[in-house]
mmCIF file with all atom_site columns, C-alpha atoms in Angstrom:
data_model
loop_
_atom_site.group_PDB
_atom_site.id
_atom_site.type_symbol
_atom_site.label_atom_id
_atom_site.label_alt_id
_atom_site.label_comp_id
_atom_site.label_asym_id
_atom_site.label_entity_id
_atom_site.label_seq_id
_atom_site.pdbx_PDB_ins_code
_atom_site.Cartn_x
_atom_site.Cartn_y
_atom_site.Cartn_z
_atom_site.occupancy
_atom_site.B_iso_or_equiv
_atom_site.pdbx_formal_charge
_atom_site.auth_seq_id
_atom_site.auth_comp_id
_atom_site.auth_asym_id
_atom_site.auth_atom_id
_atom_site.pdbx_PDB_model_num
ATOM 1   C CA . GLU A 1 1   ? 0.082   0.041  -0.188  1.00 0.00 ? 708 GLU A CA 1
ATOM 2   C CA . VAL A 1 2   ? 1.386   3.514  -1.110  1.00 0.00 ? 709 VAL A CA 1
ATOM 3   C CA . PRO A 1 3   ? 0.883   5.273  2.333   1.00 0.00 ? 710 PRO A CA 1
ATOM 4   C CA . SER A 1 4   ? 2.768   2.523  4.133   1.00 0.00 ? 711 SER A CA 1
ATOM 5   C CA . ILE A 1 5   ? 5.520   2.949  1.458   1.00 0.00 ? 712 ILE A CA 1
ATOM 6   C CA . LEU A 1 6   ? 5.795   6.540  2.137   1.00 0.00 ? 713 LEU A CA 1
ATOM 7   C CA . VAL A 1 7   ? 6.037   5.940  5.744   1.00 0.00 ? 714 VAL A CA 1
ATOM 8   C CA . THR A 1 8   ? 8.760   3.632  5.329   1.00 0.00 ? 715 THR A CA 1
ATOM 9   C CA . ALA A 1 9   ? 10.548  5.943  2.969   1.00 0.00 ? 716 ALA A CA 1
ATOM 10  C CA . GLY A 1 10  ? 10.092  8.912  5.316   1.00 0.00 ? 717 GLY A CA 1
ATOM 11  C CA . LYS A 1 11  ? 11.590  7.169  8.103   1.00 0.00 ? 718 LYS A CA 1
ATOM 12  C CA . LEU A 1 12  ? 14.595  6.181  6.131   1.00 0.00 ? 719 LEU A CA 1
ATOM 13  C CA . ASN A 1 13  ? 15.024  9.905  5.212   1.00 0.00 ? 720 ASN A CA 1
ATOM 14  C CA . ALA A 1 14  ? 14.492  11.022 8.908   1.00 0.00 ? 721 ALA A CA 1
ATOM 15  C CA . ARG A 1 15  ? 17.630  8.756  9.797   1.00 0.00 ? 722 ARG A CA 1
ATOM 16  C CA . LYS A 1 16  ? 19.536  9.883  7.051   1.00 0.00 ? 723 LYS A CA 1
ATOM 17  C CA . LEU A 1 17  ? 19.320  6.614  5.178   1.00 0.00 ? 724 LEU A CA 1
ATOM 18  C CA . HIS A 1 18  ? 19.234  8.359  1.823   1.00 0.00 ? 725 HIS A CA 1
ATOM 19  C CA . LEU A 1 19  ? 20.938  5.415  -0.029  1.00 0.00 ? 726 LEU A CA 1
ATOM 20  C CA . GLU A 1 20  ? 18.491  2.801  1.441   1.00 0.00 ? 727 GLU A CA 1
ATOM 21  C CA . GLN A 1 21  ? 15.390  5.099  1.061   1.00 0.00 ? 728 GLN A CA 1
ATOM 22  C CA . ALA A 1 22  ? 16.167  5.565  -2.697  1.00 0.00 ? 729 ALA A CA 1
ATOM 23  C CA . ARG A 1 23  ? 16.612  1.868  -3.453  1.00 0.00 ? 730 ARG A CA 1
ATOM 24  C CA . PHE A 1 24  ? 13.254  0.910  -1.216  1.00 0.00 ? 731 PHE A CA 1
ATOM 25  C CA . LEU A 1 25  ? 11.270  3.160  -3.619  1.00 0.00 ? 732 LEU A CA 1
ATOM 26  C CA . GLU A 1 26  ? 12.951  2.295  -6.500  1.00 0.00 ? 733 GLU A CA 1
ATOM 27  C CA . LYS A 1 27  ? 11.829  -1.319 -6.089  1.00 0.00 ? 734 LYS A CA 1
ATOM 28  C CA . ALA A 1 28  ? 8.222   -0.018 -4.779  1.00 0.00 ? 735 ALA A CA 1
ATOM 29  C CA . LEU A 1 29  ? 7.958   2.087  -8.022  1.00 0.00 ? 736 LEU A CA 1
ATOM 30  C CA . GLU A 1 30  ? 8.629   -1.269 -9.966  1.00 0.00 ? 737 GLU A CA 1
ATOM 31  C CA . VAL A 1 31  ? 6.017   -2.930 -8.279  1.00 0.00 ? 738 VAL A CA 1
ATOM 32  C CA . GLU A 1 32  ? 3.770   -0.323 -8.307  1.00 0.00 ? 739 GLU A CA 1
ATOM 33  C CA . ARG A 1 33  ? 4.120   0.371  -11.931 1.00 0.00 ? 740 ARG A CA 1
ATOM 34  C CA . LYS A 1 34  ? 3.354   -3.312 -12.653 1.00 0.00 ? 741 LYS A CA 1
ATOM 35  C CA . LEU A 1 35  ? 0.373   -3.457 -10.661 1.00 0.00 ? 742 LEU A CA 1
ATOM 36  C CA . LEU A 1 36  ? -1.077  -0.378 -11.394 1.00 0.00 ? 743 LEU A CA 1
ATOM 37  C CA . GLY A 1 37  ? 0.260   1.416  -14.448 1.00 0.00 ? 744 GLY A CA 1
ATOM 38  C CA . ALA A 1 38  ? 3.096   3.827  -14.896 1.00 0.00 ? 745 ALA A CA 1
ATOM 39  C CA . ASP A 1 39  ? 0.457   6.670  -14.791 1.00 0.00 ? 746 ASP A CA 1
ATOM 40  C CA . SER A 1 40  ? -1.315  5.694  -11.917 1.00 0.00 ? 747 SER A CA 1
ATOM 41  C CA . PRO A 1 41  ? -1.370  8.739  -9.010  1.00 0.00 ? 748 PRO A CA 1
ATOM 42  C CA . SER A 1 42  ? 0.000   6.397  -6.703  1.00 0.00 ? 749 SER A CA 1
ATOM 43  C CA . VAL A 1 43  ? 2.962   5.874  -8.927  1.00 0.00 ? 750 VAL A CA 1
ATOM 44  C CA . CYS A 1 44  ? 3.437   9.674  -8.926  1.00 0.00 ? 751 CYS A CA 1
ATOM 45  C CA . LYS A 1 45  ? 3.269   9.898  -4.961  1.00 0.00 ? 752 LYS A CA 1
ATOM 46  C CA . ILE A 1 46  ? 6.144   7.173  -4.959  1.00 0.00 ? 753 ILE A CA 1
ATOM 47  C CA . GLU A 1 47  ? 8.158   9.245  -7.771  1.00 0.00 ? 754 GLU A CA 1
ATOM 48  C CA . GLY A 1 48  ? 7.629   12.507 -5.096  1.00 0.00 ? 755 GLY A CA 1
ATOM 49  C CA . SER A 1 49  ? 9.033   10.627 -2.915  1.00 0.00 ? 756 SER A CA 1
ATOM 50  C CA . LEU A 1 50  ? 11.785  9.444  -4.525  1.00 0.00 ? 757 LEU A CA 1
ATOM 51  C CA . ILE A 1 51  ? 12.714  12.825 -6.063  1.00 0.00 ? 758 ILE A CA 1
ATOM 52  C CA . ASP A 1 52  ? 13.682  13.899 -2.246  1.00 0.00 ? 759 ASP A CA 1
ATOM 53  C CA . GLY A 1 53  ? 15.822  10.885 -2.045  1.00 0.00 ? 760 GLY A CA 1
ATOM 54  C CA . TYR A 1 54  ? 17.498  11.418 -5.333  1.00 0.00 ? 761 TYR A CA 1
ATOM 55  C CA . ILE A 1 55  ? 18.006  14.910 -4.187  1.00 0.00 ? 762 ILE A CA 1
ATOM 56  C CA . SER A 1 56  ? 19.524  13.983 -1.046  1.00 0.00 ? 763 SER A CA 1
ATOM 57  C CA . LEU A 1 57  ? 22.024  11.913 -2.619  1.00 0.00 ? 764 LEU A CA 1
ATOM 58  C CA . ARG A 1 58  ? 22.812  14.893 -5.205  1.00 0.00 ? 765 ARG A CA 1
ATOM 59  C CA . ASN A 1 59  ? 21.632  12.444 -7.890  1.00 0.00 ? 766 ASN A CA 1
ATOM 60  C CA . PHE A 1 60  ? 20.294  15.329 -10.095 1.00 0.00 ? 767 PHE A CA 1
ATOM 61  C CA . PRO A 1 61  ? 20.214  13.723 -13.222 1.00 0.00 ? 768 PRO A CA 1
ATOM 62  C CA . ALA A 1 62  ? 17.434  11.416 -12.111 1.00 0.00 ? 769 ALA A CA 1
ATOM 63  C CA . VAL A 1 63  ? 15.321  13.907 -11.105 1.00 0.00 ? 770 VAL A CA 1
ATOM 64  C CA . ARG A 1 64  ? 13.993  15.688 -13.774 1.00 0.00 ? 771 ARG A CA 1
ATOM 65  C CA . PRO A 1 65  ? 12.496  13.056 -15.802 1.00 0.00 ? 772 PRO A CA 1
ATOM 66  C CA . LEU A 1 66  ? 10.346  12.042 -12.698 1.00 0.00 ? 773 LEU A CA 1
ATOM 67  C CA . LEU A 1 67  ? 9.227   15.503 -12.332 1.00 0.00 ? 774 LEU A CA 1
ATOM 68  C CA . LEU A 1 68  ? 8.279   15.490 -15.875 1.00 0.00 ? 775 LEU A CA 1
ATOM 69  C CA . HIS A 1 69  ? 6.250   12.318 -15.684 1.00 0.00 ? 776 HIS A CA 1
ATOM 70  C CA . ILE A 1 70  ? 4.588   13.758 -12.704 1.00 0.00 ? 777 ILE A CA 1
ATOM 71  C CA . CYS A 1 71  ? 3.495   17.021 -14.595 1.00 0.00 ? 778 CYS A CA 1
ATOM 72  C CA . SER A 1 72  ? 2.406   14.672 -17.381 1.00 0.00 ? 779 SER A CA 1
ATOM 73  C CA . VAL A 1 73  ? 0.101   12.618 -15.191 1.00 0.00 ? 780 VAL A CA 1
ATOM 74  C CA . THR A 1 74  ? -1.309  15.234 -13.188 1.00 0.00 ? 781 THR A CA 1
ATOM 75  C CA . GLU A 1 75  ? -1.831  17.608 -16.308 1.00 0.00 ? 782 GLU A CA 1
ATOM 76  C CA . LYS A 1 76  ? -4.273  15.301 -17.713 1.00 0.00 ? 783 LYS A CA 1
ATOM 77  C CA . GLU A 1 77  ? -6.510  16.041 -14.645 1.00 0.00 ? 784 GLU A CA 1
ATOM 78  C CA . LEU A 1 78  ? -6.041  19.749 -14.397 1.00 0.00 ? 785 LEU A CA 1
ATOM 79  C CA . ASP A 1 79  ? -9.951  20.381 -14.691 1.00 0.00 ? 786 ASP A CA 1
ATOM 80  C CA . THR A 1 80  ? -10.626 18.394 -11.555 1.00 0.00 ? 787 THR A CA 1
ATOM 81  C CA . SER A 1 81  ? -7.377  18.620 -9.715  1.00 0.00 ? 788 SER A CA 1
ATOM 82  C CA . PRO A 1 82  ? -5.685  22.099 -10.824 1.00 0.00 ? 789 PRO A CA 1
ATOM 83  C CA . GLU A 1 83  ? -3.509  22.572 -7.589  1.00 0.00 ? 790 GLU A CA 1
ATOM 84  C CA . ASP A 1 84  ? -2.074  18.754 -7.925  1.00 0.00 ? 791 ASP A CA 1
ATOM 85  C CA . TYR A 1 85  ? -0.719  19.860 -11.767 1.00 0.00 ? 792 TYR A CA 1
ATOM 86  C CA . ILE A 1 86  ? 0.261   23.422 -10.690 1.00 0.00 ? 793 ILE A CA 1
ATOM 87  C CA . ARG A 1 87  ? 2.439   22.129 -7.926  1.00 0.00 ? 794 ARG A CA 1
ATOM 88  C CA . ALA A 1 88  ? 4.026   19.470 -9.969  1.00 0.00 ? 795 ALA A CA 1
ATOM 89  C CA . LEU A 1 89  ? 4.754   22.508 -12.626 1.00 0.00 ? 796 LEU A CA 1
ATOM 90  C CA . ALA A 1 90  ? 6.158   24.870 -9.405  1.00 0.00 ? 797 ALA A CA 1
ATOM 91  C CA . ARG A 1 91  ? 8.376   21.803 -8.314  1.00 0.00 ? 798 ARG A CA 1
ATOM 92  C CA . LEU A 1 92  ? 9.614   21.460 -12.041 1.00 0.00 ? 799 LEU A CA 1
ATOM 93  C CA . GLY A 1 93  ? 10.450  25.217 -12.519 1.00 0.00 ? 800 GLY A CA 1
ATOM 94  C CA . GLN A 1 94  ? 11.924  25.758 -8.685  1.00 0.00 ? 801 GLN A CA 1
ATOM 95  C CA . PHE A 1 95  ? 14.022  22.624 -9.509  1.00 0.00 ? 802 PHE A CA 1
ATOM 96  C CA . ASP A 1 96  ? 15.262  23.912 -13.037 1.00 0.00 ? 803 ASP A CA 1
ATOM 97  C CA . LEU A 1 97  ? 15.755  27.136 -11.407 1.00 0.00 ? 804 LEU A CA 1
ATOM 98  C CA . ASP A 1 98  ? 18.146  25.724 -8.620  1.00 0.00 ? 805 ASP A CA 1
ATOM 99  C CA . GLN A 1 99  ? 19.940  23.586 -11.683 1.00 0.00 ? 806 GLN A CA 1
ATOM 100 C CA . SER A 1 100 ? 20.476  26.972 -13.411 1.00 0.00 ? 807 SER A CA 1
ATOM 101 C CA . ARG A 1 101 ? 18.192  26.023 -16.615 1.00 0.00 ? 808 ARG A CA 1
ATOM 102 C CA . LEU A 1 102 ? 16.464  29.744 -16.355 1.00 0.00 ? 809 LEU A CA 1
ATOM 103 C CA . LYS A 1 103 ? 15.070  29.160 -19.879 1.00 0.00 ? 810 LYS A CA 1
ATOM 104 C CA . GLU A 1 104 ? 13.149  26.096 -18.778 1.00 0.00 ? 811 GLU A CA 1
ATOM 105 C CA . ALA A 1 105 ? 12.361  27.131 -14.865 1.00 0.00 ? 812 ALA A CA 1
ATOM 106 C CA . GLU A 1 106 ? 11.288  30.728 -16.342 1.00 0.00 ? 813 GLU A CA 1
ATOM 107 C CA . SER A 1 107 ? 8.531   29.059 -18.969 1.00 0.00 ? 814 SER A CA 1
ATOM 108 C CA . GLU A 1 108 ? 7.557   26.573 -16.377 1.00 0.00 ? 815 GLU A CA 1
ATOM 109 C CA . LEU A 1 109 ? 7.389   28.994 -13.399 1.00 0.00 ? 816 LEU A CA 1
ATOM 110 C CA . LYS A 1 110 ? 5.123   31.364 -15.664 1.00 0.00 ? 817 LYS A CA 1
ATOM 111 C CA . LYS A 1 111 ? 2.970   28.611 -16.790 1.00 0.00 ? 818 LYS A CA 1
ATOM 112 C CA . ALA A 1 112 ? 2.284   27.792 -13.241 1.00 0.00 ? 819 ALA A CA 1
ATOM 113 C CA . LEU A 1 113 ? 1.626   31.534 -12.401 1.00 0.00 ? 820 LEU A CA 1
ATOM 114 C CA . ASP A 1 114 ? -0.813  32.024 -14.922 1.00 0.00 ? 821 ASP A CA 1
ATOM 115 C CA . LEU A 1 115 ? -2.547  28.414 -14.272 1.00 0.00 ? 822 LEU A CA 1
ATOM 116 C CA . VAL A 1 116 ? -2.823  30.246 -10.668 1.00 0.00 ? 823 VAL A CA 1
ATOM 117 C CA . LYS A 1 117 ? -4.562  33.172 -11.329 1.00 0.00 ? 824 LYS A CA 1
ATOM 118 C CA . GLU A 1 118 ? -7.038  31.361 -14.011 1.00 0.00 ? 825 GLU A CA 1
ATOM 119 C CA . LYS A 1 119 ? -7.811  28.276 -11.902 1.00 0.00 ? 826 LYS A CA 1
ATOM 120 C CA . LYS A 1 120 ? -8.415  30.709 -8.460  1.00 0.00 ? 827 LYS A CA 1
ATOM 121 C CA . VAL A 1 121 ? -5.950  27.880 -6.390  1.00 0.00 ? 828 VAL A CA 1
ATOM 122 C CA . ASN A 1 122 ? -5.688  28.524 -2.483  1.00 0.00 ? 829 ASN A CA 1
ATOM 123 C CA . LYS A 1 123 ? -3.608  31.561 -1.793  1.00 0.00 ? 830 LYS A CA 1
ATOM 124 C CA . GLU A 1 124 ? -1.012  29.678 -0.119  1.00 0.00 ? 831 GLU A CA 1
ATOM 125 C CA . LEU A 1 125 ? -0.105  28.319 -3.483  1.00 0.00 ? 832 LEU A CA 1
ATOM 126 C CA . GLN A 1 126 ? -0.380  31.717 -5.184  1.00 0.00 ? 833 GLN A CA 1
ATOM 127 C CA . VAL A 1 127 ? 2.067   32.939 -2.610  1.00 0.00 ? 834 VAL A CA 1
ATOM 128 C CA . LEU A 1 128 ? 4.484   30.124 -3.250  1.00 0.00 ? 835 LEU A CA 1
ATOM 129 C CA . LEU A 1 129 ? 4.230   30.815 -7.069  1.00 0.00 ? 836 LEU A CA 1
ATOM 130 C CA . MET A 1 130 ? 4.723   34.180 -6.651  1.00 0.00 ? 837 MET A CA 1
ATOM 131 C CA . ARG A 1 131 ? 7.793   34.186 -4.717  1.00 0.00 ? 838 ARG A CA 1
ATOM 132 C CA . SER A 1 132 ? 9.480   31.464 -7.415  1.00 0.00 ? 839 SER A CA 1
ATOM 133 C CA . TRP A 1 133 ? 8.499   33.973 -9.663  1.00 0.00 ? 840 TRP A CA 1
ATOM 134 C CA . ALA A 1 134 ? 10.487  36.526 -8.008  1.00 0.00 ? 841 ALA A CA 1
ATOM 135 C CA . ASP A 1 135 ? 13.293  34.423 -7.576  1.00 0.00 ? 842 ASP A CA 1
ATOM 136 C CA . ILE A 1 136 ? 13.526  33.704 -11.181 1.00 0.00 ? 843 ILE A CA 1
ATOM 137 C CA . LEU A 1 137 ? 12.916  37.713 -12.206 1.00 0.00 ? 844 LEU A CA 1
ATOM 138 C CA . ASN A 1 138 ? 15.801  38.655 -9.131  1.00 0.00 ? 845 ASN A CA 1
ATOM 139 C CA . GLN A 1 139 ? 18.058  35.811 -11.204 1.00 0.00 ? 846 GLN A CA 1
ATOM 140 C CA . THR A 1 140 ? 17.638  37.225 -14.819 1.00 0.00 ? 847 THR A CA 1
ATOM 141 C CA . ASN A 1 141 ? 18.450  40.775 -13.697 1.00 0.00 ? 848 ASN A CA 1
ATOM 142 C CA . ARG A 1 142 ? 15.054  41.983 -13.480 1.00 0.00 ? 849 ARG A CA 1
ATOM 143 C CA . GLN A 1 143 ? 15.299  43.210 -9.692  1.00 0.00 ? 850 GLN A CA 1
ATOM 144 C CA . LYS A 1 144 ? 12.619  45.459 -9.647  1.00 0.00 ? 851 LYS A CA 1
ATOM 145 C CA . GLU A 1 145 ? 9.890   43.601 -10.983 1.00 0.00 ? 852 GLU A CA 1
ATOM 146 C CA . SER A 1 146 ? 11.269  41.105 -8.418  1.00 0.00 ? 853 SER A CA 1
ATOM 147 C CA . GLN A 1 147 ? 10.940  43.165 -5.418  1.00 0.00 ? 854 GLN A CA 1
ATOM 148 C CA . GLU A 1 148 ? 7.258   44.151 -6.970  1.00 0.00 ? 855 GLU A CA 1
ATOM 149 C CA . THR A 1 149 ? 6.166   40.620 -6.986  1.00 0.00 ? 856 THR A CA 1
ATOM 150 C CA . LEU A 1 150 ? 7.417   40.032 -3.144  1.00 0.00 ? 857 LEU A CA 1
ATOM 151 C CA . LYS A 1 151 ? 5.285   42.948 -1.977  1.00 0.00 ? 858 LYS A CA 1
ATOM 152 C CA . LYS A 1 152 ? 2.466   41.619 -3.807  1.00 0.00 ? 859 LYS A CA 1
ATOM 153 C CA . ALA A 1 153 ? 3.052   38.033 -2.395  1.00 0.00 ? 860 ALA A CA 1
ATOM 154 C CA . ASP A 1 154 ? 3.510   39.460 1.092   1.00 0.00 ? 861 ASP A CA 1
ATOM 155 C CA . ALA A 1 155 ? 0.430   41.607 0.852   1.00 0.00 ? 862 ALA A CA 1
ATOM 156 C CA . LEU A 1 156 ? -1.473  38.418 -0.154  1.00 0.00 ? 863 LEU A CA 1
ATOM 157 C CA . GLU A 1 157 ? -0.120  36.101 2.352   1.00 0.00 ? 864 GLU A CA 1
ATOM 158 C CA . LYS A 1 158 ? -1.645  38.522 5.053   1.00 0.00 ? 865 LYS A CA 1
ATOM 159 C CA . THR A 1 159 ? -4.742  38.479 3.767   1.00 0.00 ? 866 THR A CA 1
ATOM 160 C CA . ALA A 1 160 ? -5.050  34.713 3.075   1.00 0.00 ? 867 ALA A CA 1
ATOM 161 C CA . THR A 1 161 ? -7.273  33.151 5.468   1.00 0.00 ? 868 THR A CA 1
ATOM 162 C CA . ASP A 1 162 ? -6.551  29.805 4.263   1.00 0.00 ? 869 ASP A CA 1
ATOM 163 C CA . LEU A 1 163 ? -2.676  29.555 5.354   1.00 0.00 ? 870 LEU A CA 1
ATOM 164 C CA . PRO A 1 164 ? -2.292  27.681 8.686   1.00 0.00 ? 871 PRO A CA 1
#
């Protein structure tokens, strides 16, 4: 069952057993793909956890293909679960930004930001994307626009009633 797989992976991660976590999740992913199919939401949850393990291991080449797969699966449900796709796209954009793939990051984050506005998702996700967008603006020498975006994000966060 996927929840128990993720709990075990979380325990391995908490104990800094990243290699064991990655190996465990790789095996679980192999089995779940056979049982449920590659495009199952449960498979995506395992892939998301595996991404964390790969990042801890600094195995960056293995991360982007998983992020792209999660985006392709969640995009199919954009009309019914827009937040899942927007979060996946934001995670891909932030990863590309962290890896200095600025062109890809800008495109992904812009698309996610546009979807946040169009789909009217919760304010927490809006703030998250606005801050990621400000980060890309800052890193591409658009500091004034970055600061304006950060101010808007801060103002939105102060009015948010759906934040914990």
